Coordinates of C-alpha atoms in Angstrom, one line a residue:
Chain A
X123 CA 118.2 123.8 193.5
X124 CA 119.3 124.7 190.0
X125 CA 120.3 123.3 186.7
X126 CA 122.8 124.6 184.1
X127 CA 123.1 124.0 180.4
X128 CA 126.1 125.4 178.4
X129 CA 125.7 126.0 174.6
X130 CA 129.2 125.5 173.1
X131 CA 130.5 125.1 169.5
X132 CA 130.9 121.3 170.2
X133 CA 127.5 121.1 171.9
X134 CA 125.4 123.7 170.1
X135 CA 122.1 122.2 171.6
X136 CA 123.5 122.4 175.1
X137 CA 125.2 120.2 177.6
X138 CA 124.2 119.7 181.2
X139 CA 127.0 120.8 183.6
X140 CA 127.4 121.3 187.3
X141 CA 125.9 124.7 188.3
X142 CA 128.0 124.7 191.5
X143 CA 131.3 124.4 189.6
X144 CA 133.0 127.4 188.0
X145 CA 132.3 127.5 184.3
X146 CA 133.6 131.0 183.3
X147 CA 137.1 132.3 182.7
X148 CA 137.9 135.6 184.4
X149 CA 138.8 136.9 180.9
X150 CA 135.2 136.4 179.6
X151 CA 134.1 139.8 178.2
X152 CA 130.8 139.2 179.9
X153 CA 132.4 139.9 183.3
X154 CA 135.3 142.1 182.1
X155 CA 133.1 144.5 180.2
X156 CA 129.4 143.6 180.9
X157 CA 129.4 142.8 177.2
X158 CA 126.5 140.4 176.7
X159 CA 122.7 140.1 176.6
X160 CA 120.2 138.1 178.7
X161 CA 116.6 137.1 179.1
X162 CA 114.7 135.9 182.1
X163 CA 111.7 133.6 181.6
X164 CA 109.2 131.8 183.8
X165 CA 108.6 128.1 183.3
X166 CA 105.3 126.6 184.6
X167 CA 104.5 122.8 184.3
X168 CA 107.8 122.2 182.5
X169 CA 107.1 124.8 179.8
X170 CA 108.8 128.1 179.2
X171 CA 106.3 130.9 178.9
X172 CA 106.4 133.5 176.1
X173 CA 109.4 131.7 174.7
X174 CA 109.1 133.1 171.2
X175 CA 108.9 136.7 172.5
X176 CA 112.0 136.2 174.8
X177 CA 114.1 134.6 172.0
X178 CA 113.1 137.3 169.6
X179 CA 114.2 140.0 172.1
X180 CA 117.4 138.1 172.9
X181 CA 118.2 138.1 169.2
X182 CA 117.3 141.8 168.9
X183 CA 119.5 142.7 171.9
X184 CA 122.4 140.7 170.3
X185 CA 122.0 142.5 167.0
X186 CA 122.3 145.9 168.8
X187 CA 125.6 144.7 170.3
X188 CA 126.9 143.1 167.1
X189 CA 127.0 139.9 168.9
X190 CA 126.6 136.6 167.0
X191 CA 124.5 134.2 169.1
X192 CA 123.2 130.7 168.5
X193 CA 119.9 130.7 166.7
X194 CA 116.5 130.0 168.3
X195 CA 116.5 126.3 167.6
X196 CA 119.7 125.8 169.7
X197 CA 118.3 127.9 172.6
X198 CA 115.1 125.9 172.5
X199 CA 116.9 122.6 172.6
X200 CA 119.1 123.8 175.5
X201 CA 116.0 125.1 177.4
X202 CA 114.3 121.7 176.9
X203 CA 117.4 119.9 178.2
X204 CA 117.5 122.3 181.2
X205 CA 113.8 121.9 182.0
X206 CA 114.2 118.1 181.9
X207 CA 117.3 118.2 184.1
X208 CA 115.6 120.6 186.5
X209 CA 112.5 118.4 186.8
X210 CA 114.6 115.3 187.3
X211 CA 116.4 117.0 190.2
X212 CA 113.6 118.9 191.8
X213 CA 110.2 117.6 190.5
X214 CA 107.5 119.8 189.0
X215 CA 108.5 123.2 190.5
X216 CA 108.0 126.5 188.7
X217 CA 111.4 127.7 187.4
X218 CA 113.1 130.9 186.5
X219 CA 115.2 130.4 183.3
X220 CA 118.0 132.8 182.7
X221 CA 119.5 132.8 179.2
X222 CA 122.8 134.6 178.8
X223 CA 125.0 135.2 175.8
X224 CA 128.3 137.0 176.3
X225 CA 131.0 138.0 173.9
X226 CA 133.2 135.3 175.2
X227 CA 137.0 135.7 175.8
X228 CA 137.8 136.7 172.3
X229 CA 135.6 139.1 170.2
X230 CA 136.5 137.0 167.1
X231 CA 135.7 133.7 168.8
X232 CA 132.5 132.0 170.0
X233 CA 130.2 133.7 172.5
X234 CA 129.7 132.2 175.9
X235 CA 126.1 131.0 176.2
X236 CA 124.1 129.3 178.9
X237 CA 120.6 128.6 180.3
X238 CA 120.4 128.5 184.1
X239 CA 117.3 127.4 185.9
X240 CA 116.4 128.0 189.5
X241 CA 113.1 128.1 191.6
X242 CA 111.0 131.2 191.6
X243 CA 112.1 133.4 194.6
X244 CA 109.5 133.8 197.4
X245 CA 109.8 137.6 197.2
X246 CA 108.1 137.6 193.8
X247 CA 104.8 136.2 195.1
X248 CA 104.9 138.3 198.2
X249 CA 105.3 141.6 196.3
X250 CA 102.5 140.5 194.0
X251 CA 100.2 140.0 197.0
X252 CA 100.9 143.0 199.1
X253 CA 101.7 145.6 196.4
X254 CA 104.8 147.7 196.1
X255 CA 106.0 151.1 197.0
X256 CA 108.0 152.8 194.2
X257 CA 110.3 155.8 193.8
X258 CA 110.6 157.9 190.7
X259 CA 114.2 158.1 189.7
X260 CA 115.8 160.1 186.9
X261 CA 117.3 157.9 184.2
X262 CA 119.4 160.8 183.0
X263 CA 118.5 160.3 179.3
X264 CA 116.1 162.2 177.2
X265 CA 113.3 160.3 175.7
X266 CA 114.8 161.1 172.3
X267 CA 118.2 159.6 173.1
X268 CA 117.4 156.1 171.9
X269 CA 116.8 157.1 168.3
X270 CA 119.7 159.6 168.2
X271 CA 122.4 157.5 169.8
X272 CA 122.1 153.8 169.1
X273 CA 125.5 153.1 170.9
X274 CA 123.6 153.9 174.2
X275 CA 121.9 150.5 173.7
X276 CA 118.7 151.8 175.0
X277 CA 116.0 149.2 174.5
X278 CA 118.5 146.3 174.5
X279 CA 118.7 143.9 177.4
X280 CA 122.4 143.8 178.2
X281 CA 124.1 142.3 181.2
X282 CA 125.5 145.8 182.0
X283 CA 122.9 146.3 184.7
X284 CA 124.9 148.1 187.4
X285 CA 122.8 151.2 187.1
X286 CA 119.5 149.2 187.3
X287 CA 120.9 147.5 190.5
X288 CA 122.1 150.8 192.0
X289 CA 118.6 152.3 191.4
X290 CA 117.0 149.4 193.2
X291 CA 119.5 149.7 196.1
X292 CA 118.7 153.5 196.2
X293 CA 115.0 152.7 196.4
X294 CA 115.5 150.1 199.1
X295 CA 117.5 152.5 201.2
X296 CA 114.6 155.0 201.1
X297 CA 112.2 152.2 202.2
X298 CA 110.7 151.6 198.8
X299 CA 110.5 148.2 197.0
X300 CA 111.2 149.3 193.5
X301 CA 111.7 152.3 191.1
X302 CA 110.3 153.8 188.0
X303 CA 112.7 155.6 185.8
X304 CA 111.8 159.0 184.4
X305 CA 113.6 160.6 181.4
X306 CA 115.3 163.9 181.7
X307 CA 112.3 165.4 179.9
X308 CA 110.0 163.9 182.5
X309 CA 108.5 161.0 180.7
X310 CA 107.7 157.8 182.5
X311 CA 110.1 155.1 181.2
X312 CA 110.2 151.7 182.9
X313 CA 111.3 150.0 186.1
X314 CA 114.9 148.8 186.4
X315 CA 113.6 145.2 185.8
X316 CA 110.0 145.8 184.7
X317 CA 107.5 147.5 182.4
X318 CA 105.1 150.2 183.6
X319 CA 101.4 149.5 183.0
X320 CA 98.4 151.8 183.9
X321 CA 94.7 150.9 183.9
X322 CA 92.3 153.8 183.4
X323 CA 88.7 154.5 182.3
X324 CA 88.1 157.0 179.5
X325 CA 84.5 157.8 178.4
X326 CA 83.4 154.5 180.0
X327 CA 86.0 152.4 178.2
X328 CA 88.6 150.6 180.2
X329 CA 92.1 151.2 178.8
X330 CA 95.5 149.7 179.5
X331 CA 98.4 152.1 178.8
X332 CA 102.2 151.6 178.7
X333 CA 105.0 154.1 177.9
X334 CA 106.1 154.7 174.3
X335 CA 108.6 152.1 173.1
X336 CA 110.6 154.7 171.2
X337 CA 111.4 156.5 174.4
X338 CA 114.3 154.1 174.9
X339 CA 112.7 151.4 177.0
X340 CA 112.7 147.6 176.7
X341 CA 109.9 146.0 174.8
X342 CA 108.0 144.2 177.6
X343 CA 107.3 140.6 176.9
X344 CA 104.8 140.4 179.8
X345 CA 103.1 143.7 178.8
X346 CA 103.0 142.4 175.2
X347 CA 101.3 139.2 176.1
X348 CA 98.8 140.9 178.3
X349 CA 97.9 143.5 175.7
X350 CA 97.2 140.9 173.1
X351 CA 94.7 139.0 175.3
X352 CA 93.3 142.1 177.0
X353 CA 92.3 143.6 173.7
X354 CA 90.3 140.5 172.9
X355 CA 88.6 140.8 176.3
X356 CA 87.4 144.3 175.5
X357 CA 90.2 146.5 176.8
X358 CA 91.3 149.5 174.8
X359 CA 95.1 149.7 174.5
X360 CA 97.2 152.9 174.7
X361 CA 100.9 153.8 174.3
X362 CA 102.4 156.9 176.1
X363 CA 103.9 159.3 176.3
X364 CA 103.1 159.3 180.0
X365 CA 104.2 161.8 182.6
X366 CA 104.6 161.2 186.3
X367 CA 101.1 162.8 186.8
X368 CA 99.6 160.0 184.8
X369 CA 100.6 157.6 187.5
X370 CA 98.0 159.1 189.9
X371 CA 94.3 159.1 189.8
X372 CA 93.9 156.0 187.7
X373 CA 92.3 152.6 188.3
X374 CA 95.7 151.1 189.0
X375 CA 99.5 150.9 188.1
X376 CA 101.5 147.8 187.9
X377 CA 105.1 146.8 187.2
X378 CA 105.0 143.9 184.8
X379 CA 107.8 141.4 184.4
X380 CA 108.3 137.8 183.5
X381 CA 108.7 136.2 186.9
X382 CA 107.0 138.6 189.3
X383 CA 104.2 139.0 186.7
X384 CA 102.0 142.0 187.7
X385 CA 103.1 143.7 190.9
X386 CA 100.5 146.3 191.9
X387 CA 102.0 149.7 192.8
X388 CA 100.5 151.1 196.1
X389 CA 102.5 154.3 196.4
X390 CA 104.7 156.5 194.2
X391 CA 107.2 158.7 196.0
X392 CA 105.3 158.1 199.2
X393 CA 101.9 159.1 197.8
X394 CA 99.3 156.4 197.9
X395 CA 97.6 155.4 194.6
X396 CA 94.5 153.3 194.1
X397 CA 95.1 149.5 194.3
X398 CA 92.4 147.2 193.2
X399 CA 92.9 143.5 194.0
X400 CA 90.0 142.7 191.6
X401 CA 91.8 144.4 188.7
X402 CA 95.1 142.7 189.6
X403 CA 93.4 139.3 189.6
X404 CA 91.5 140.0 186.3
X405 CA 94.7 141.2 184.5
X406 CA 96.8 138.4 185.9
X407 CA 94.3 135.9 184.7
X408 CA 94.3 137.5 181.2
X409 CA 98.1 137.4 181.3
X410 CA 98.2 133.7 182.3
X411 CA 95.7 132.9 179.6
X412 CA 98.0 134.7 177.1
X413 CA 101.2 133.0 178.2
X414 CA 99.7 129.5 178.4
X415 CA 98.3 129.3 174.9
Chain B
X214 CA 150.9 134.6 178.6
X215 CA 149.1 135.6 181.8
X216 CA 148.9 135.1 185.5
X217 CA 145.9 135.1 187.8
X218 CA 145.5 135.7 191.6
X219 CA 142.2 135.2 193.4
X220 CA 141.5 137.0 196.6
X221 CA 139.2 134.9 198.7
X222 CA 138.0 134.8 202.4
X223 CA 140.4 132.0 203.0
X224 CA 143.3 133.6 201.0
X225 CA 142.7 137.3 201.6
X226 CA 146.2 138.1 200.2
X227 CA 145.6 136.1 197.1
X228 CA 146.3 132.7 195.7
X229 CA 147.8 131.9 192.3
X230 CA 145.4 129.9 190.2
X231 CA 145.3 128.7 186.6
X232 CA 144.2 131.6 184.3
X233 CA 143.1 129.1 181.7
X234 CA 140.8 127.2 184.0
X235 CA 137.2 128.5 184.7
X236 CA 137.1 130.3 188.0
X237 CA 133.7 132.0 188.0
X238 CA 130.2 130.6 188.6
X239 CA 127.5 131.6 186.0
X240 CA 125.5 133.0 189.0
X241 CA 128.2 135.5 189.9
X242 CA 126.5 138.9 189.9
X243 CA 129.5 140.3 188.0
X244 CA 128.3 138.5 184.9
X245 CA 124.6 138.3 185.7
X246 CA 124.2 142.0 186.3
X247 CA 127.6 143.7 185.5
X248 CA 127.6 144.4 189.2
X249 CA 131.2 145.1 190.1
X250 CA 134.1 147.5 189.7
X251 CA 137.6 147.3 188.1
X252 CA 140.9 149.1 187.5
X253 CA 143.5 148.6 184.8
X254 CA 147.2 149.4 185.6
X255 CA 150.5 149.2 183.8
X256 CA 153.4 147.4 185.5
X257 CA 156.9 148.3 184.3
X258 CA 160.0 146.5 185.6
X259 CA 157.9 144.5 188.0
X260 CA 156.3 147.5 189.6
X261 CA 152.6 148.6 189.3
X262 CA 152.5 152.3 188.3
X263 CA 150.2 154.7 190.1
X264 CA 149.1 152.0 192.4
X265 CA 147.8 154.3 195.2
X266 CA 145.7 156.2 192.8
X267 CA 144.2 153.1 191.3
X268 CA 143.5 151.5 194.6
X269 CA 141.9 154.7 195.8
X270 CA 139.7 154.9 192.7
X271 CA 138.8 151.2 193.1
X272 CA 137.7 151.8 196.7
X273 CA 135.7 154.9 195.6
X274 CA 133.9 153.0 192.9
X275 CA 133.1 150.2 195.3
X276 CA 131.6 152.7 197.8
X277 CA 129.4 154.1 195.0
X278 CA 128.1 150.6 194.5
X279 CA 127.7 149.7 198.2
X280 CA 130.2 147.0 197.5
X281 CA 132.5 145.8 200.3
X282 CA 135.9 144.9 198.9
X283 CA 139.2 143.8 200.5
X284 CA 141.3 146.7 201.7
X285 CA 144.3 148.1 199.9
X286 CA 146.9 145.9 201.8
X287 CA 145.3 142.8 200.5
X288 CA 145.2 144.1 196.9
X289 CA 148.8 145.1 197.2
X290 CA 149.8 141.6 198.4
X291 CA 147.8 140.0 195.6
X292 CA 149.4 142.3 193.0
X293 CA 152.9 141.5 194.3
X294 CA 152.1 137.8 194.1
X295 CA 150.8 138.2 190.6
X296 CA 153.8 140.2 189.5
X297 CA 156.2 137.6 190.8
X298 CA 154.2 134.8 189.1
X299 CA 154.1 136.7 185.9
X300 CA 157.8 137.4 186.0
X301 CA 158.5 133.7 186.8
X302 CA 156.5 132.6 183.8
X303 CA 157.4 135.3 181.3
X304 CA 160.4 137.2 182.4
X305 CA 160.7 141.0 182.7
X306 CA 157.9 142.0 180.3
X307 CA 155.6 145.0 180.9
X308 CA 152.3 143.9 182.1
X309 CA 148.7 145.1 182.2
X310 CA 147.1 144.4 185.6
X311 CA 143.4 144.2 185.8
X312 CA 141.8 144.3 189.3
X313 CA 138.2 143.2 189.4
X314 CA 135.8 143.0 192.4
X315 CA 132.2 141.8 191.8
X316 CA 129.3 141.4 194.1
X317 CA 129.8 137.6 194.1
X318 CA 127.0 135.1 193.9
X319 CA 125.2 136.4 197.0
X320 CA 124.9 140.1 197.8
X321 CA 125.2 139.1 201.5
X322 CA 128.3 137.0 200.9
X323 CA 131.9 137.8 199.9
X324 CA 132.7 139.6 196.7
X325 CA 134.5 137.8 193.9
X326 CA 138.0 139.5 193.5
X327 CA 141.0 138.9 191.4
X328 CA 144.1 140.4 189.8
X329 CA 144.8 139.3 186.2
X330 CA 148.1 140.1 184.5
X331 CA 148.8 139.9 180.8
X332 CA 151.3 141.5 178.4
X333 CA 150.7 145.0 177.0
X334 CA 148.8 144.7 173.7
X335 CA 150.7 145.8 170.6
X336 CA 147.9 148.1 169.5
X337 CA 148.6 150.4 172.5
X338 CA 152.1 151.3 171.2
X339 CA 151.0 151.6 167.6
X340 CA 148.2 154.1 168.4
X341 CA 150.5 156.1 170.5
X342 CA 153.0 156.4 167.6
X343 CA 150.7 157.1 164.7
X344 CA 148.0 159.1 166.4
X345 CA 144.3 158.4 166.5
X346 CA 141.1 159.5 164.7
X347 CA 138.2 160.0 167.0
X348 CA 134.4 160.6 166.7
X349 CA 132.4 162.7 169.0
X350 CA 129.5 160.6 170.4
X351 CA 126.6 161.8 172.5
X352 CA 126.7 160.2 176.0
X353 CA 123.0 161.0 176.5
X354 CA 123.5 162.5 179.9
X355 CA 123.6 166.1 180.9
X356 CA 126.7 167.3 182.6
X357 CA 124.6 167.9 185.7
X358 CA 123.3 164.3 185.9
X359 CA 126.1 163.0 188.1
X360 CA 125.3 165.3 191.0
X361 CA 121.6 164.9 190.7
X362 CA 121.3 161.2 190.3
X363 CA 124.0 159.2 192.1
X364 CA 122.4 155.9 191.1
X365 CA 123.6 156.5 187.6
X366 CA 127.1 155.7 188.9
X367 CA 128.7 158.4 186.8
X368 CA 132.3 158.7 187.8
X369 CA 132.5 155.1 189.0
X370 CA 134.4 152.5 187.1
X371 CA 131.9 149.6 187.0
X372 CA 132.2 146.5 184.8
X373 CA 128.9 147.5 183.2
X374 CA 130.9 148.8 180.1
X375 CA 128.5 147.6 177.3
X376 CA 127.8 151.2 176.3
X377 CA 131.5 152.1 176.2
X378 CA 132.2 149.0 174.1
X379 CA 129.3 149.8 171.7
X380 CA 130.6 153.4 171.3
X381 CA 134.0 152.0 170.3
X382 CA 132.5 149.6 167.9
X383 CA 130.4 152.4 166.4
X384 CA 133.6 154.5 166.0
X385 CA 135.5 151.6 164.4
X386 CA 132.6 151.0 161.9
X387 CA 133.0 154.7 160.8
X388 CA 136.7 154.1 160.3
X389 CA 137.8 155.9 163.5
X390 CA 140.0 154.5 166.3
X391 CA 138.3 155.9 169.3
X392 CA 135.5 158.2 170.6
X393 CA 135.1 161.2 172.8
X394 CA 131.7 161.4 174.7
X395 CA 129.8 164.7 174.7
X396 CA 127.1 165.4 177.2
X397 CA 123.5 166.3 176.1
X398 CA 124.4 169.9 176.9
X399 CA 127.4 169.7 174.6
X400 CA 130.3 169.5 177.1
X401 CA 133.3 167.4 176.3
X402 CA 133.3 164.4 178.8
X403 CA 135.8 161.6 178.3
X404 CA 136.7 158.7 176.0
X405 CA 135.1 155.3 176.6
X406 CA 138.3 154.1 178.2
X407 CA 140.3 157.4 178.5
X408 CA 140.6 161.0 179.8
X409 CA 140.6 163.9 177.4
X410 CA 143.6 166.3 177.6
X411 CA 144.2 169.5 175.7
X412 CA 147.5 171.5 175.5
X413 CA 147.1 175.2 174.6
X414 CA 149.0 178.5 175.0
X415 CA 147.4 181.4 176.6
X416 CA 149.2 184.8 176.9
X417 CA 152.4 182.9 176.3
X418 CA 151.8 180.4 179.1
X419 CA 151.5 176.7 178.2
X420 CA 148.4 175.2 179.7
X421 CA 147.1 171.6 180.1
X422 CA 143.3 171.4 180.3
X423 CA 141.0 168.5 181.1
X424 CA 137.2 168.4 181.4
X425 CA 135.5 169.2 184.7
X426 CA 135.3 166.2 187.0
X427 CA 131.8 167.0 188.3
X428 CA 130.5 166.7 184.8
X429 CA 130.2 162.9 185.6
X430 CA 133.5 161.6 184.2
X431 CA 136.0 159.2 185.8
X432 CA 138.9 160.8 187.7
X433 CA 141.8 160.0 185.3
X434 CA 144.7 158.5 187.2
X435 CA 147.0 159.1 184.2
X436 CA 145.9 162.7 183.8
X437 CA 146.3 163.2 187.6
X438 CA 149.9 161.9 187.5
X439 CA 150.8 164.0 184.5
X440 CA 149.2 167.2 186.0
X441 CA 151.2 166.9 189.2
X442 CA 154.5 166.7 187.4
X443 CA 153.6 169.1 184.6
X444 CA 152.8 171.8 187.1
X445 CA 156.3 171.5 188.6
X446 CA 157.7 171.7 185.1
X447 CA 156.0 175.1 184.5
X448 CA 152.8 174.1 182.9
X449 CA 149.6 175.9 183.9
X450 CA 146.7 173.6 184.7
X451 CA 143.1 174.0 183.8
X452 CA 139.8 172.2 184.3
X453 CA 136.9 172.6 181.8
X454 CA 134.0 173.0 181.1
X455 CA 135.1 172.3 177.5
X456 CA 133.0 172.3 174.4
X457 CA 133.7 170.4 171.2
X458 CA 135.1 173.7 169.7
X459 CA 137.8 173.6 172.3
X460 CA 139.2 170.5 170.7
X461 CA 140.3 172.5 167.6
X462 CA 142.9 175.1 167.1
X463 CA 145.1 174.1 170.1
X464 CA 148.6 172.8 170.4
X465 CA 147.3 169.2 170.8
X466 CA 144.7 166.8 172.1
X467 CA 145.4 163.4 173.7
X468 CA 143.4 160.5 175.1
X469 CA 145.1 159.6 178.4
X470 CA 144.9 156.1 179.9
X471 CA 146.9 153.8 182.1
X472 CA 148.2 151.4 179.4
X473 CA 148.1 153.3 176.2
X474 CA 149.4 156.4 178.1
X475 CA 149.1 159.5 175.9
X476 CA 147.5 158.8 172.4
X477 CA 147.7 161.9 170.3
X478 CA 144.4 162.7 168.5
X479 CA 145.0 163.6 164.9
X480 CA 141.4 164.1 163.8
X481 CA 138.0 164.8 165.4
X482 CA 134.9 163.9 163.3
X483 CA 137.1 163.7 160.2
X484 CA 138.6 167.2 160.8
X485 CA 142.4 167.2 161.2
X486 CA 143.8 168.8 164.4
X487 CA 147.4 169.8 165.1
X488 CA 149.6 166.9 166.2
X489 CA 153.0 167.6 167.7
X490 CA 155.4 164.7 168.2
X491 CA 157.6 166.9 170.3
X492 CA 154.7 167.7 172.7
X493 CA 153.7 164.1 172.9
X494 CA 157.3 163.2 173.8
X495 CA 157.6 165.9 176.3
X496 CA 154.3 165.1 178.1
X497 CA 154.9 161.4 178.0
X498 CA 158.3 161.9 179.6
X499 CA 156.7 164.0 182.3
X500 CA 154.1 161.3 182.8
X501 CA 156.7 158.6 183.1
X502 CA 158.7 160.7 185.5
X503 CA 155.5 161.1 187.6
X504 CA 154.6 157.4 187.6
X505 CA 158.0 156.1 188.3
X506 CA 158.6 158.1 191.4

């Protein structure tokens, strides 16, 4: 169950191709050097959620890589084509849309770009329902590295995700579900594929807090959408710096991402933390309100 | 001018395919997540140089990624097939061989593996002859990170090379040819695609020095081959730690790699350093002796 749309110089708005047939050359710099960017979106009822935010972040990642990608209108057209094709094949099923742009086979030539659609994996819902156990893992970088060394591409969503995947495998081997990266100066950063979110109460005011963006993390589209609606609903908003201690003794901690949405964290490094099903429901409802309007 | 051999479960010793036809699915985790490993070798007179060392390093990188790849015998067979096909098409031309193994489309399924052959790029010889200007760039990691955080995959040759490529682009924009990474605690590490090598004289003894392996750098196959022969030829061998100051005031600095071989560094951060054409010739001759026997 999938659908694939390639954006090419001759079909800038995308062309439906067979997702089960090879489409990429082995010389594509996307696979040779992990040289490209991506976004993952959720589509509900045939509509891509937070599309503007994802396309903005895709463009911003591409800029960091000096990568010239099609503009938003072409991506939108390709996504519409993909959603129509996916619905034609599979009916009204929620979809994960992956947008990828690589440097292509020749840095001076066109990038290789596609939108790939598939159903939402069952594991996403399961982890949302039961909560997740996470490990804190050293990301190796200082929280100052992003501003001092732009070539490290911190805050850009590149397809060079081998470290993120290795961190997840390491967590799984230890019996955990996921990880939270910590900087070498012990600031809470982000999950390998998610944004960290904390709910706490200060002086009777409920507050949502997320790590500082300039610590070299990805700007979370899900966190961004939630924050916008939560503020209207009376939540106070806060931005780190957060230390590992800040993960304990609050009203709740979540890993936020586009497909799994808000996954409640039930333990950090084996130590249980408070989980509130009510808060998860309330925040997820706020998030869905945000993304559907 | 190229040749391509795919290693598959049904053709474990490799099968010649069209390098100009798409061979990879867009769902291959190699391009989706940069989840794979690679090696680049030089082939001269139809023979791959330092093949054992490259296959050992490929296997070691795969282990670091929990990636199950074909064993060395299959890679050797595929390389032989590729060299024969390349010679059949293009005659006796030196070739660059790229070996790649990705996690494939399903982590539980077979990896995607291939050997791709192409001619040696002209830029390699040119930089070897005229020397290169390099910039020192912060790699963000401490020299202790590799031992403390194995999920950072330091010392493994993964296809997640976006940062290496961004560092090279940054260097090029500043008018330099290449870069040398420095750790956050100011140790000299490696180039984005090469090993750092210094020649100096101590108490009348000529010494070749390279950074400490446990600082999280790749074990250089070219440096390894050179060291083995140089020792026999009377050179003393040294292993860092090296600081940026160690790059100045020596007999010479080179970036060593499998295809470009020894590229003499003529300036670091705009400051000229000694270049000796005689030393480059002598060391290159030692290297070629090492790799041809």
